[in-house]
Coordinates of C-alpha atoms in Angstrom, one line a residue:
X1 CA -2.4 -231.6 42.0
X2 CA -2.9 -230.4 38.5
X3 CA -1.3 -227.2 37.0
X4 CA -4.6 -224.9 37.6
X5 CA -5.1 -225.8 41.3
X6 CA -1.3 -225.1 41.8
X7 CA -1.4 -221.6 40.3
X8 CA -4.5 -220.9 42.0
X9 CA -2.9 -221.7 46.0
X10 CA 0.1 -220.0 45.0
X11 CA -2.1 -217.0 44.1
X12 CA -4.0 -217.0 47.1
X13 CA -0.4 -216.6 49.1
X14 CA 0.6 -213.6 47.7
X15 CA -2.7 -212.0 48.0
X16 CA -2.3 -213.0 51.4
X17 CA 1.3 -212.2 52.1
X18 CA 0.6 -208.3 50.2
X19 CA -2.4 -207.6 52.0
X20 CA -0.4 -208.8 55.8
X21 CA 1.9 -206.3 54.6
X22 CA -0.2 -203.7 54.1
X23 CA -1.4 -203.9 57.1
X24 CA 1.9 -204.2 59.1
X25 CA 3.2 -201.1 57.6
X26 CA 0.0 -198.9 58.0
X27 CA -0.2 -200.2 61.8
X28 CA 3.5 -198.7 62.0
X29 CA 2.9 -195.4 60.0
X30 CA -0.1 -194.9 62.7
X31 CA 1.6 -195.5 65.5
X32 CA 4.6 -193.3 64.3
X33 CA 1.9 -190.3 63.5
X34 CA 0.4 -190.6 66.8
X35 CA 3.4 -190.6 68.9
X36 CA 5.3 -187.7 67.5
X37 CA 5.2 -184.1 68.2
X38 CA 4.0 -181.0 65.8
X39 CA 7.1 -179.2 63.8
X40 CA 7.2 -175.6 62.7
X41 CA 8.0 -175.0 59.2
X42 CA 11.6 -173.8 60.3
X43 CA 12.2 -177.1 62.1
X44 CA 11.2 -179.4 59.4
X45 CA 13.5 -177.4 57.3
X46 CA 16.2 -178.0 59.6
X47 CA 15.4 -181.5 59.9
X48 CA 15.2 -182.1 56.8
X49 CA 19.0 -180.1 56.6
X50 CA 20.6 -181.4 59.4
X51 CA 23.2 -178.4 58.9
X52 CA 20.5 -175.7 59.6
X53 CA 19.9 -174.2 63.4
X54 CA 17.1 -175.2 65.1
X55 CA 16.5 -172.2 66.6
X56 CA 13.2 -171.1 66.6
X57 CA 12.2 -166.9 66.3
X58 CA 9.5 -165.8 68.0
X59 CA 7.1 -164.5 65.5
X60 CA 5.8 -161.7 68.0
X61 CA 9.9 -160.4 68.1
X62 CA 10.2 -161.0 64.1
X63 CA 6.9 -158.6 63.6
X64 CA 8.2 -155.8 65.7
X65 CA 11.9 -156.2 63.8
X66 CA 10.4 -156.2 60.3
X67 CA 8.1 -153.1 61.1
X68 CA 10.9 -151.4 62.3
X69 CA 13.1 -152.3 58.9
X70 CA 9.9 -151.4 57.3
X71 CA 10.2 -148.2 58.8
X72 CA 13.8 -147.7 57.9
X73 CA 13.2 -148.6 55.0
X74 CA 10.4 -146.0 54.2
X75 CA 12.8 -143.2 55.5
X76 CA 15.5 -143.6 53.0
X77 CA 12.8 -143.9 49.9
X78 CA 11.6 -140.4 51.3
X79 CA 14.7 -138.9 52.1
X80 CA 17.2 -140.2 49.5
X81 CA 16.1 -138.2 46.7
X82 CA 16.3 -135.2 48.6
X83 CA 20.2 -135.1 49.3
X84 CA 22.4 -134.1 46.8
X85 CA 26.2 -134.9 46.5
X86 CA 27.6 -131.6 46.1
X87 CA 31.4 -131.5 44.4
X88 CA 33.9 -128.4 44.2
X89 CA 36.7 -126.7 42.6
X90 CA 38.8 -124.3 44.3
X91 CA 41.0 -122.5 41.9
X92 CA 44.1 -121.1 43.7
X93 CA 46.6 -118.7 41.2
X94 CA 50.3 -118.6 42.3
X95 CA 53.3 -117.0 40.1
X96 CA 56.0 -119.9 38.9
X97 CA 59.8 -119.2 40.3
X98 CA 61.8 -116.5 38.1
X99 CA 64.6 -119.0 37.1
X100 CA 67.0 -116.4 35.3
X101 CA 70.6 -117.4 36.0
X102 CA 70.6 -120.7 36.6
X103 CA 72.3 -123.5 34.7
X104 CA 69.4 -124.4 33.1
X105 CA 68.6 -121.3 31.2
X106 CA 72.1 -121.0 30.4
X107 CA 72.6 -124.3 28.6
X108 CA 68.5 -124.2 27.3
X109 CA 67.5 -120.6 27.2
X110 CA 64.6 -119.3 28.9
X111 CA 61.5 -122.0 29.4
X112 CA 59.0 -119.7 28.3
X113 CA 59.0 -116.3 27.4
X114 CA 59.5 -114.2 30.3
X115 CA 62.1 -116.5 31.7
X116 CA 59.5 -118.9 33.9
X117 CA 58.0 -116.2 35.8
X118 CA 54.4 -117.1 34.6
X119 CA 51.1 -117.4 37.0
X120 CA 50.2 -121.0 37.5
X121 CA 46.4 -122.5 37.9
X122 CA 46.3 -124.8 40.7
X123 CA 42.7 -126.6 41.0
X124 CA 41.5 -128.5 44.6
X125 CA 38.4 -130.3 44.8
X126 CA 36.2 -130.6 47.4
X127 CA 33.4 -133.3 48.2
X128 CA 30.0 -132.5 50.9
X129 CA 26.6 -133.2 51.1
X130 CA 23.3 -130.8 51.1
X131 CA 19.6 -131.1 51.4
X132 CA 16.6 -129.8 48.5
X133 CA 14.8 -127.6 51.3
X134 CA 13.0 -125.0 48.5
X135 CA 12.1 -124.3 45.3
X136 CA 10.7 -121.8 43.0
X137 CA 9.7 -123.1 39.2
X138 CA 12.7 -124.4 38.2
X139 CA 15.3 -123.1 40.3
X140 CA 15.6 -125.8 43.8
X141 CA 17.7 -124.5 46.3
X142 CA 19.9 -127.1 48.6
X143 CA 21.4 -126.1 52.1
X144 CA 24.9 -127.3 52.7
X145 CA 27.5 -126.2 55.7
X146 CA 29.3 -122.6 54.7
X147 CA 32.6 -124.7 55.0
X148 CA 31.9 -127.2 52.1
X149 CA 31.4 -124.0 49.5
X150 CA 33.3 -121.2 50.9
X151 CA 35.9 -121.6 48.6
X152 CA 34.7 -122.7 45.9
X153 CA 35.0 -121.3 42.3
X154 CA 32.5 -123.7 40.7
X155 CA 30.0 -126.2 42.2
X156 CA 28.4 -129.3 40.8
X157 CA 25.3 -130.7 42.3
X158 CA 25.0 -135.1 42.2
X159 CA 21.6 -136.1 42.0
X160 CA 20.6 -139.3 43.9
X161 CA 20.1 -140.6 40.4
X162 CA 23.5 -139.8 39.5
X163 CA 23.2 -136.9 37.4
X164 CA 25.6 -133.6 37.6
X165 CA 23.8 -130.1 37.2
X166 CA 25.9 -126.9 37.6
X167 CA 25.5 -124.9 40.5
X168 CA 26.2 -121.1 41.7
X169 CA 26.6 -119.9 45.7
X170 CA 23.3 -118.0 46.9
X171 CA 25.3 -117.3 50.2
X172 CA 27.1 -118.2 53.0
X173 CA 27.3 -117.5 56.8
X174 CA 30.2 -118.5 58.9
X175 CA 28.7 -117.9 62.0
X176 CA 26.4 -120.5 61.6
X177 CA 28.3 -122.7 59.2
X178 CA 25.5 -122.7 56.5
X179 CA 25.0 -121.7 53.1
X180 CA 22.6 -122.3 50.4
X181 CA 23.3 -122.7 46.6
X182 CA 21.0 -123.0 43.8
X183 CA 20.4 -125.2 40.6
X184 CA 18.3 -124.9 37.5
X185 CA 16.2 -128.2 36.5
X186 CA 13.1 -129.3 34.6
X187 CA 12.3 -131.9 36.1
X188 CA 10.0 -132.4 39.3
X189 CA 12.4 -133.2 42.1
X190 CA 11.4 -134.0 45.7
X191 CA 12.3 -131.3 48.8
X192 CA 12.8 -132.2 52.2
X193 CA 10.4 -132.0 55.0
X194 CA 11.7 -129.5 57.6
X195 CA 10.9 -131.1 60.8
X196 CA 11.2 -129.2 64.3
X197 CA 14.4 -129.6 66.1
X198 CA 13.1 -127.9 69.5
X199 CA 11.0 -131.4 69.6
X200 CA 14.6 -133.8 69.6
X201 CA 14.8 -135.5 72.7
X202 CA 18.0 -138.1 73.9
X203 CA 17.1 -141.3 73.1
X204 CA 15.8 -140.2 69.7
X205 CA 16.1 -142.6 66.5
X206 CA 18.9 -140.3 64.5
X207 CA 19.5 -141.4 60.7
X208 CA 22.0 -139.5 59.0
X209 CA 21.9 -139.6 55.0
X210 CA 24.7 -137.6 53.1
X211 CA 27.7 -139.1 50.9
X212 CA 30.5 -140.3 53.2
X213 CA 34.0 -139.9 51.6
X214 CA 32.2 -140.1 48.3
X215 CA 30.1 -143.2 48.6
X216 CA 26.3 -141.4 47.1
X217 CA 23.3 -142.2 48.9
X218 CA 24.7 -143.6 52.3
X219 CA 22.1 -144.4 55.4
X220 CA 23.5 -144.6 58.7
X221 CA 21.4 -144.9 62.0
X222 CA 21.9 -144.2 65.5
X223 CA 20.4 -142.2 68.4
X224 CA 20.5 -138.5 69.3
X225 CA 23.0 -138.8 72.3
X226 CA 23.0 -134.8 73.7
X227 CA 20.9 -131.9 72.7
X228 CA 22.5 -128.3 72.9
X229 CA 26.2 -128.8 72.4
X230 CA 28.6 -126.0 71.7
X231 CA 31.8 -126.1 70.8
X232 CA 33.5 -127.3 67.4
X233 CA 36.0 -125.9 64.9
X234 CA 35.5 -122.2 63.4
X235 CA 33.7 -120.9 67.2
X236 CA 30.1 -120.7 65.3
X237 CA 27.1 -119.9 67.2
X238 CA 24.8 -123.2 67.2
X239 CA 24.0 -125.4 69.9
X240 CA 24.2 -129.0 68.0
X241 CA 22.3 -132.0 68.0
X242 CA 25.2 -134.8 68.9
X243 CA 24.2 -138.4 67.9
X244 CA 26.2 -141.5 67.6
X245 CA 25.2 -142.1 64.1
X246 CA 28.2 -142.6 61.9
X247 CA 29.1 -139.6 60.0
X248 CA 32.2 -139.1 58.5
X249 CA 33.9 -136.7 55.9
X250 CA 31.8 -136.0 53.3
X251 CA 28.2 -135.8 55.5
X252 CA 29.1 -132.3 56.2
X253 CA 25.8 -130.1 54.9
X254 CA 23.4 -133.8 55.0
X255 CA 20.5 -134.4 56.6
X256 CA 20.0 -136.0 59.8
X257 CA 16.1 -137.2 60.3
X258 CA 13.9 -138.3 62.9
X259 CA 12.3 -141.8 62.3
X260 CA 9.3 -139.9 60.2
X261 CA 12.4 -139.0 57.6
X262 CA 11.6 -135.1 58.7
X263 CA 15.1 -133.2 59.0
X264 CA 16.1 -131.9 62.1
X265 CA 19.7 -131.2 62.0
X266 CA 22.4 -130.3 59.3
X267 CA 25.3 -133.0 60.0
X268 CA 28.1 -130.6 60.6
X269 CA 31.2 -132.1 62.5
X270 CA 32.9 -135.1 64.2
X271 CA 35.0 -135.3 67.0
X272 CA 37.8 -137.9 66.0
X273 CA 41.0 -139.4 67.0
X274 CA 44.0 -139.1 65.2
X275 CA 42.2 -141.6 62.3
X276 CA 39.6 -138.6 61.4
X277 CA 37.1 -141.5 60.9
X278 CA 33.7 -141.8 63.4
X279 CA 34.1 -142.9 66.7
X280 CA 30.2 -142.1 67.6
X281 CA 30.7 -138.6 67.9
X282 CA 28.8 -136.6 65.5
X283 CA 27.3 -132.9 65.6
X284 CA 24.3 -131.5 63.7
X285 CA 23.0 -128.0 63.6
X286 CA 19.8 -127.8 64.3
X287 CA 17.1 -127.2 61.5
X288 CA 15.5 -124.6 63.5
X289 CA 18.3 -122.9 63.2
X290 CA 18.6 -122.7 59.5
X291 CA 14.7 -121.8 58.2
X292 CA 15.0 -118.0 58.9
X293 CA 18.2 -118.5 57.5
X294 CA 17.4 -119.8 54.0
X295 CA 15.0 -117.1 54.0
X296 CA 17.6 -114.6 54.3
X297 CA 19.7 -116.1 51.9
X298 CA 17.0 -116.4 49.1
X299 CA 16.2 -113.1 50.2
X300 CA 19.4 -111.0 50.0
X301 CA 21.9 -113.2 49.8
X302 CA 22.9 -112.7 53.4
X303 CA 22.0 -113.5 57.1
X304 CA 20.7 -110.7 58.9
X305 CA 21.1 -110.6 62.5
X306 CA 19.2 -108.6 65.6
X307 CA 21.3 -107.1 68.0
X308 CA 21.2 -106.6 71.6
X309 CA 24.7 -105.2 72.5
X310 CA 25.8 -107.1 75.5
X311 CA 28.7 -109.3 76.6
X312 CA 27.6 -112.0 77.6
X313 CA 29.0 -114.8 80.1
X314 CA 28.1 -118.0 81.7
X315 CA 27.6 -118.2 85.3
X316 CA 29.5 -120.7 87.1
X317 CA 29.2 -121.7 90.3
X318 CA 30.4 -119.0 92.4
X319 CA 28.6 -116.2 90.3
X320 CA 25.2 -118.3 90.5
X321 CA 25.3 -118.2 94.2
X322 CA 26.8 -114.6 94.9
X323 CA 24.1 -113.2 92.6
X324 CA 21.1 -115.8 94.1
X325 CA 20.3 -117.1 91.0
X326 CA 19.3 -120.2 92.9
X327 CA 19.7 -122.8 90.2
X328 CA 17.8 -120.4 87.0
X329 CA 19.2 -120.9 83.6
X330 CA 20.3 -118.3 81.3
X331 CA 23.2 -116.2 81.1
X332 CA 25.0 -112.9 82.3
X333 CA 25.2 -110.0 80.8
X334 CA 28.1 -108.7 82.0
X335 CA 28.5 -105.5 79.8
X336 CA 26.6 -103.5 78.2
X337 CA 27.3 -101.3 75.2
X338 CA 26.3 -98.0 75.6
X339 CA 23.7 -96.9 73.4
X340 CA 23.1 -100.7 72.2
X341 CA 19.1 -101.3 72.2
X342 CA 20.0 -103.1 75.6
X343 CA 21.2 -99.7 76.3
X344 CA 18.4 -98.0 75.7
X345 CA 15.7 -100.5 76.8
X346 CA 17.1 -101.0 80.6
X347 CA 19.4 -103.7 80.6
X348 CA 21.7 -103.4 83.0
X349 CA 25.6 -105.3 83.4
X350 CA 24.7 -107.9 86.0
X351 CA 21.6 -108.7 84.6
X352 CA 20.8 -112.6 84.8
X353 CA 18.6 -112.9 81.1
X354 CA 16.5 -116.2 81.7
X355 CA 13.7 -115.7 78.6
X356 CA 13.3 -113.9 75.2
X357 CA 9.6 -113.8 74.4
X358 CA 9.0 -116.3 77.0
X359 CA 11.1 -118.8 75.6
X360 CA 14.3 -120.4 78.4
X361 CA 17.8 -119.9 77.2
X362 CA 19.7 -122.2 78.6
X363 CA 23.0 -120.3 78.1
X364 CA 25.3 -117.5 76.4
X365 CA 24.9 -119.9 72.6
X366 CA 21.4 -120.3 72.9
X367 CA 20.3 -116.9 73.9
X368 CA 22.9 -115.7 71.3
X369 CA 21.0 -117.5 68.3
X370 CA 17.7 -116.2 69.7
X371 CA 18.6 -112.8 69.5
X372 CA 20.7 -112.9 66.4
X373 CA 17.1 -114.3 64.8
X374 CA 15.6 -111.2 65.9
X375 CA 14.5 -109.0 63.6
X376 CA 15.7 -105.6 62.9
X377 CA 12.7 -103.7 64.2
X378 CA 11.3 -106.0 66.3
X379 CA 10.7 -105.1 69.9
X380 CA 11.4 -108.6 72.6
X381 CA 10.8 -109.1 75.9
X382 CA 13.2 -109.8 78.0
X383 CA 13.4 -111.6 81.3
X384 CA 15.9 -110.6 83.6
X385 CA 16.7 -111.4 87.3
X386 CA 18.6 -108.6 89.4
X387 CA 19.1 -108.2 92.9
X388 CA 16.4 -110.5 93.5
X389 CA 14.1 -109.7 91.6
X390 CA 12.8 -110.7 88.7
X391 CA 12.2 -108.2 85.9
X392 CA 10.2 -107.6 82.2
X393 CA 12.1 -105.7 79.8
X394 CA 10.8 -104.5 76.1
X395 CA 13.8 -103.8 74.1
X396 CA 13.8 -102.8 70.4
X397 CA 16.1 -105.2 68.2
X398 CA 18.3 -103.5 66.1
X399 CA 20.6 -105.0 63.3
X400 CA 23.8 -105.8 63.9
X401 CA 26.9 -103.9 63.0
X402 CA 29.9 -105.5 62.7
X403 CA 31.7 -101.8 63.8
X404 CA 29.4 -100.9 65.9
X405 CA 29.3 -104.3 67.9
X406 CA 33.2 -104.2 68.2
X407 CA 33.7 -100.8 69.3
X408 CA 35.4 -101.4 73.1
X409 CA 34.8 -97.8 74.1
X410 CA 31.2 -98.2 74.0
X411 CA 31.8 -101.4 76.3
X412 CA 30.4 -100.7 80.1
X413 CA 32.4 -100.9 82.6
X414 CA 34.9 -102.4 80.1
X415 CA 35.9 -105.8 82.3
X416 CA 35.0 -109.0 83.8
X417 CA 35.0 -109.2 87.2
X418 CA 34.5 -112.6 88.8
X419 CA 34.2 -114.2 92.4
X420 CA 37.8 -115.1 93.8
X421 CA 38.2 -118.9 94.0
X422 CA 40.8 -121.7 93.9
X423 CA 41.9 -121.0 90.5
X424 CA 41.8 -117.8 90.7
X425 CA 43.7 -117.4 93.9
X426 CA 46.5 -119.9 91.6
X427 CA 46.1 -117.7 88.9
X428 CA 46.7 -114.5 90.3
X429 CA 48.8 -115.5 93.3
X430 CA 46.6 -114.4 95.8
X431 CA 46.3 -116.2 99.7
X432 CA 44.2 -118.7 100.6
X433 CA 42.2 -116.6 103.0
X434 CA 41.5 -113.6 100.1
X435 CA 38.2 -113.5 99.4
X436 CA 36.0 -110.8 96.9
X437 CA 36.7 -110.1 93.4
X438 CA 39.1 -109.8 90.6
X439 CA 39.3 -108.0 87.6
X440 CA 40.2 -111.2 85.2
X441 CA 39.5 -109.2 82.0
X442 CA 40.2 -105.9 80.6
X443 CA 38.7 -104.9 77.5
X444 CA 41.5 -102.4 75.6
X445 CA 40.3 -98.9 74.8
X446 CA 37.5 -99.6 77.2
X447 CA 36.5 -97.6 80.1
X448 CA 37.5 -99.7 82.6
X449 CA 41.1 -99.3 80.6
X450 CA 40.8 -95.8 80.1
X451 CA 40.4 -95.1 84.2
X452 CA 43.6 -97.5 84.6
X453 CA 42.3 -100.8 85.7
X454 CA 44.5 -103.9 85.3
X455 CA 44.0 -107.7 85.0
X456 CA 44.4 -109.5 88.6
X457 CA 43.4 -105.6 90.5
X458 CA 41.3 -106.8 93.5
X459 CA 38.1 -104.7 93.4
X460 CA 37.4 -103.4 97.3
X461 CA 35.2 -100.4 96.5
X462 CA 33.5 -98.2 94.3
X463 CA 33.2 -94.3 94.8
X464 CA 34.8 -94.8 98.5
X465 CA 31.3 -97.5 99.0
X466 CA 32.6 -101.2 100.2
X467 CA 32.6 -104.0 97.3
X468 CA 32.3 -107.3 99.1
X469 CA 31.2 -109.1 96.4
X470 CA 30.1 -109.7 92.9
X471 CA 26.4 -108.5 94.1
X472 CA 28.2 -105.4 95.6
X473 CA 29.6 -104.6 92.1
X474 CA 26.9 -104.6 89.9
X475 CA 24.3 -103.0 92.2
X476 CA 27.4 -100.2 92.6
X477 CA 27.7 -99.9 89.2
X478 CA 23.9 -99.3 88.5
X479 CA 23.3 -97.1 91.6
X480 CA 26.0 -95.0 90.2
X481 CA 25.1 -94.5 86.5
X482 CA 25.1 -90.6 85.2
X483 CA 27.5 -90.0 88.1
X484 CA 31.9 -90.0 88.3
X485 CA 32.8 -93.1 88.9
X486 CA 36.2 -94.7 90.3
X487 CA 37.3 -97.6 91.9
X488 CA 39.6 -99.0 94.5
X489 CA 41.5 -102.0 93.8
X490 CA 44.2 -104.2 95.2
X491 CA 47.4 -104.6 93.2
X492 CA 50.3 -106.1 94.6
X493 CA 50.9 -105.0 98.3
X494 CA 49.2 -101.2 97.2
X495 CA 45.6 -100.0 97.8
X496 CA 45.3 -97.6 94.8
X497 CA 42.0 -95.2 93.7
X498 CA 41.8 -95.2 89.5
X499 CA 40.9 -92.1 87.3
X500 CA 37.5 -91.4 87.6
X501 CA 35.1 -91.8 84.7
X502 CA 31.4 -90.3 84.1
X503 CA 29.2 -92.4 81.1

């Protein structure tokens, strides 16, 4: 075999051998392709990451999350810019102790020049929240809780971007807990959308955005858990939204927003453990509660408030089924002062007031806000149920007095009489078979207190007529009106007759 036939057979078998190799492996790719399953992305990551999960998301559940984060996410770019961080100073002056004749100054002299008796400055600062809700050119006006500024001797306003603008006190209510201060700027700055509380239902998305112990710009989320809540420190007048958002100190006078980033509560208080930290307890006023409010502020620097002059109590159980109220809600007006526009318009003590203007009350707080935001002026109708009927009363609002709206000799009848029950037969001693009603409240100065009446008499009659029961009473007390008027009570072992009285 010569040298070119040798190369050219040992040619040949590599072609051979590379191209049966080909083949061999293509033939096993194939079969590999065919037999194997389709990976997602996700799982070919994993597999090629052997640490990874292989836990696949379903992408319908991963669009609804994101939207929802989307959504989020939208609410704190609206509402952000609209919150302020708002810093104060209390200033508190106290005189320094006179320390004349004590081994200091004898050794030293005198520490100053009146021998340490010298006024000292002592400065406390304080740290809330409030929300842009107006402005007019370049004055913007923030709403904040009356108890973050009521003290204060100056005020600072935190941007979200961090800057600090001086700010003054417009004014302050502490009925409601609100006040409203104002800052100068030139630039264009975003206000709050005012939604409508009245729309807040439980089970509502609730996202509370404020500046918790100091940390600007905080979003927290939740639910509204309660609507109508009274209750909380200071006795104001509001009925609160309660969510379980967190909200700690430093939210007070924040926002808390539906899921459209529209306000519908001022975030207010927590109810806490010993810690003072959120345990999903949190309290907002409602922002229906506030508009005429700011108005009034901008306005005169005060909150005006309608008057009714009643006393007004919830009915429990016992009242609601000796007056037949039959499950309505509302609240009693158990006194009247005389010559109050209740007065004057027909409304009665025993009335059961269900509406104002149509509207439900659903209790003494809630009717108690709708009437202080009636105006001075404005005549309301009232719904009332008495003696089983149900009534339409026009009453002109008047403003309220803070003199005339305590003055107890103007109170009629001057007490609170309520059904006798279990704890009221503990209370007052009485036995188990006792039935009728007690005096459980006598207003000093009153007429009830002027005729004699004491707390824990057992009411039996009026003007020598039976009183069986709480229905007895106020229909005695109305049939009776313009006339002398006494009672007979119970007290002790004694059946006594009081002084008589004539309105």
């Amino acid at each position: 075999m010569n040298f070119t036939k040798s190369l050219a057979s040992k040619n040949f078998f590599f072609f051979n051998l590379v191209l049966l190799g080909a083949i061999f492996g293509f033939s096993l790719a194939f079969l590999s392709f065919s037999c194997s399953t389709p990976v997602s992305s996700r799982t070919a990551k994993a597999q090629e990451n052997p640490g990874y999960s292989d836990v696949v998301i379903p992408e319908d559940a991963l669009r609804i999350a994101e939207g929802l984060q989307t959504a989020f996410r939208s609410v704190a770019d609206k509402v952000l810019p609209s919150v302020v961080e708002i810093k104060t100073v209390s200033i508190r002056r106290q005189q320094t102790p006179n320390f004349n004749g004590i081994p200091w100054e004898f050794f030293f002299g005198p520490r100053d020049g009146n021998g340490g008796n010298q006024e000292r400055e002592y400065r406390s600062q304080g740290l809330g929240s409030g929300i842009i809700v107006r402005h007019s050119s370049d004055t913007y006006y923030v709403l904040t809780n009356n108890h973050v500024v009521e003290a204060a001797n100056e005020i600072v306003v935190a941007l979200n971007d961090g800057k600090e603008i001086s700010a003054e006190l417009v004014g302050k209510d502490e009925r409601k807990d609100l006040a409203l201060v104002s800052f100068k700027s030139s630039e264009t700055l975003p206000i709050a959308v005012l939604g409508d509380s009245d729309a807040v239902r439980v089970g509502d998305w609730a996202i509370a955005v404020g500046n918790p112990l100091g940390f600007m710009s905080s979003v927290t989320m939740g639910i509204v858990s309660a609507v109508g809540r009274t209750g909380g420190p200071g006795g104001n007048i509001n009925d609160f939204i309660q969510t379980d958002t967190s909200i700690n100190q430093g939210n007070s006078g924040g926002a808390l927003v539906n899921i459209r980033g529209d306000v519908i509560g001022i975030n207010t208080w927590i109810a806490s453990n010993s810690s003072g930290g959120s345990v999903g307890l949190g309290f907002a006023i409602p922002i229906n509660n506030a508009k005429r409010t700011i108005d009034d502020f901008i306005n005169s620097g005060e909150v005006s408030y309608g008057w009714l002059g009643v006393s007004l109590a919830e009915a429990d159980k016992e009242t609601t089924e000796a007056l037949g109220l039959d499950g309505k809600r509302g609240a009693l007006a158990a006194q009247v002062f005389l010559g109050s526009p209740a007065d004057k318009g027909g409304i009665q003590p025993g009335d059961f007031i269900t509406h104002i203007n149509g509207r439900e009350m659903r209790g003494v707080n809630p009717l108690m806000l709708a009437v202080g935001d009636l105006k001075p002026g404005e005549q309301a109708s009232f719904t009332v149920f008495r003696s089983g009927a149900t009534l339409e009363i026009k009453v002109r609002i008047e403003a309220r007095n803070n003199e005339t709206a305590t003055e107890n000799n103007k109170l009629w009848p001057g007490l609170m009489a309520a059904p006798i029950n279990d704890t009221i037969r503990n209370a007052f001693n009485l036995d188990k078979n006792i039935q009728g009603i007690v005096a459980v409240q006598i207003v000093d100065k009153s007429p009830a207190s002027v005729v004699g009446l004491q707390r824990g008499d057992r009411i039996i009659g009026i003007n020598g007529e039976t009183v069986r029961n709480l229905a007895d009473f106020y229909r005695l007390l109305r049939e009776k009106a313009g006339k002398e008027l006494w009672f007979e009570v119970v007290r002790g072992e004694n059946t006594l007759e009081t002084l008589k009285y004539k309105r």
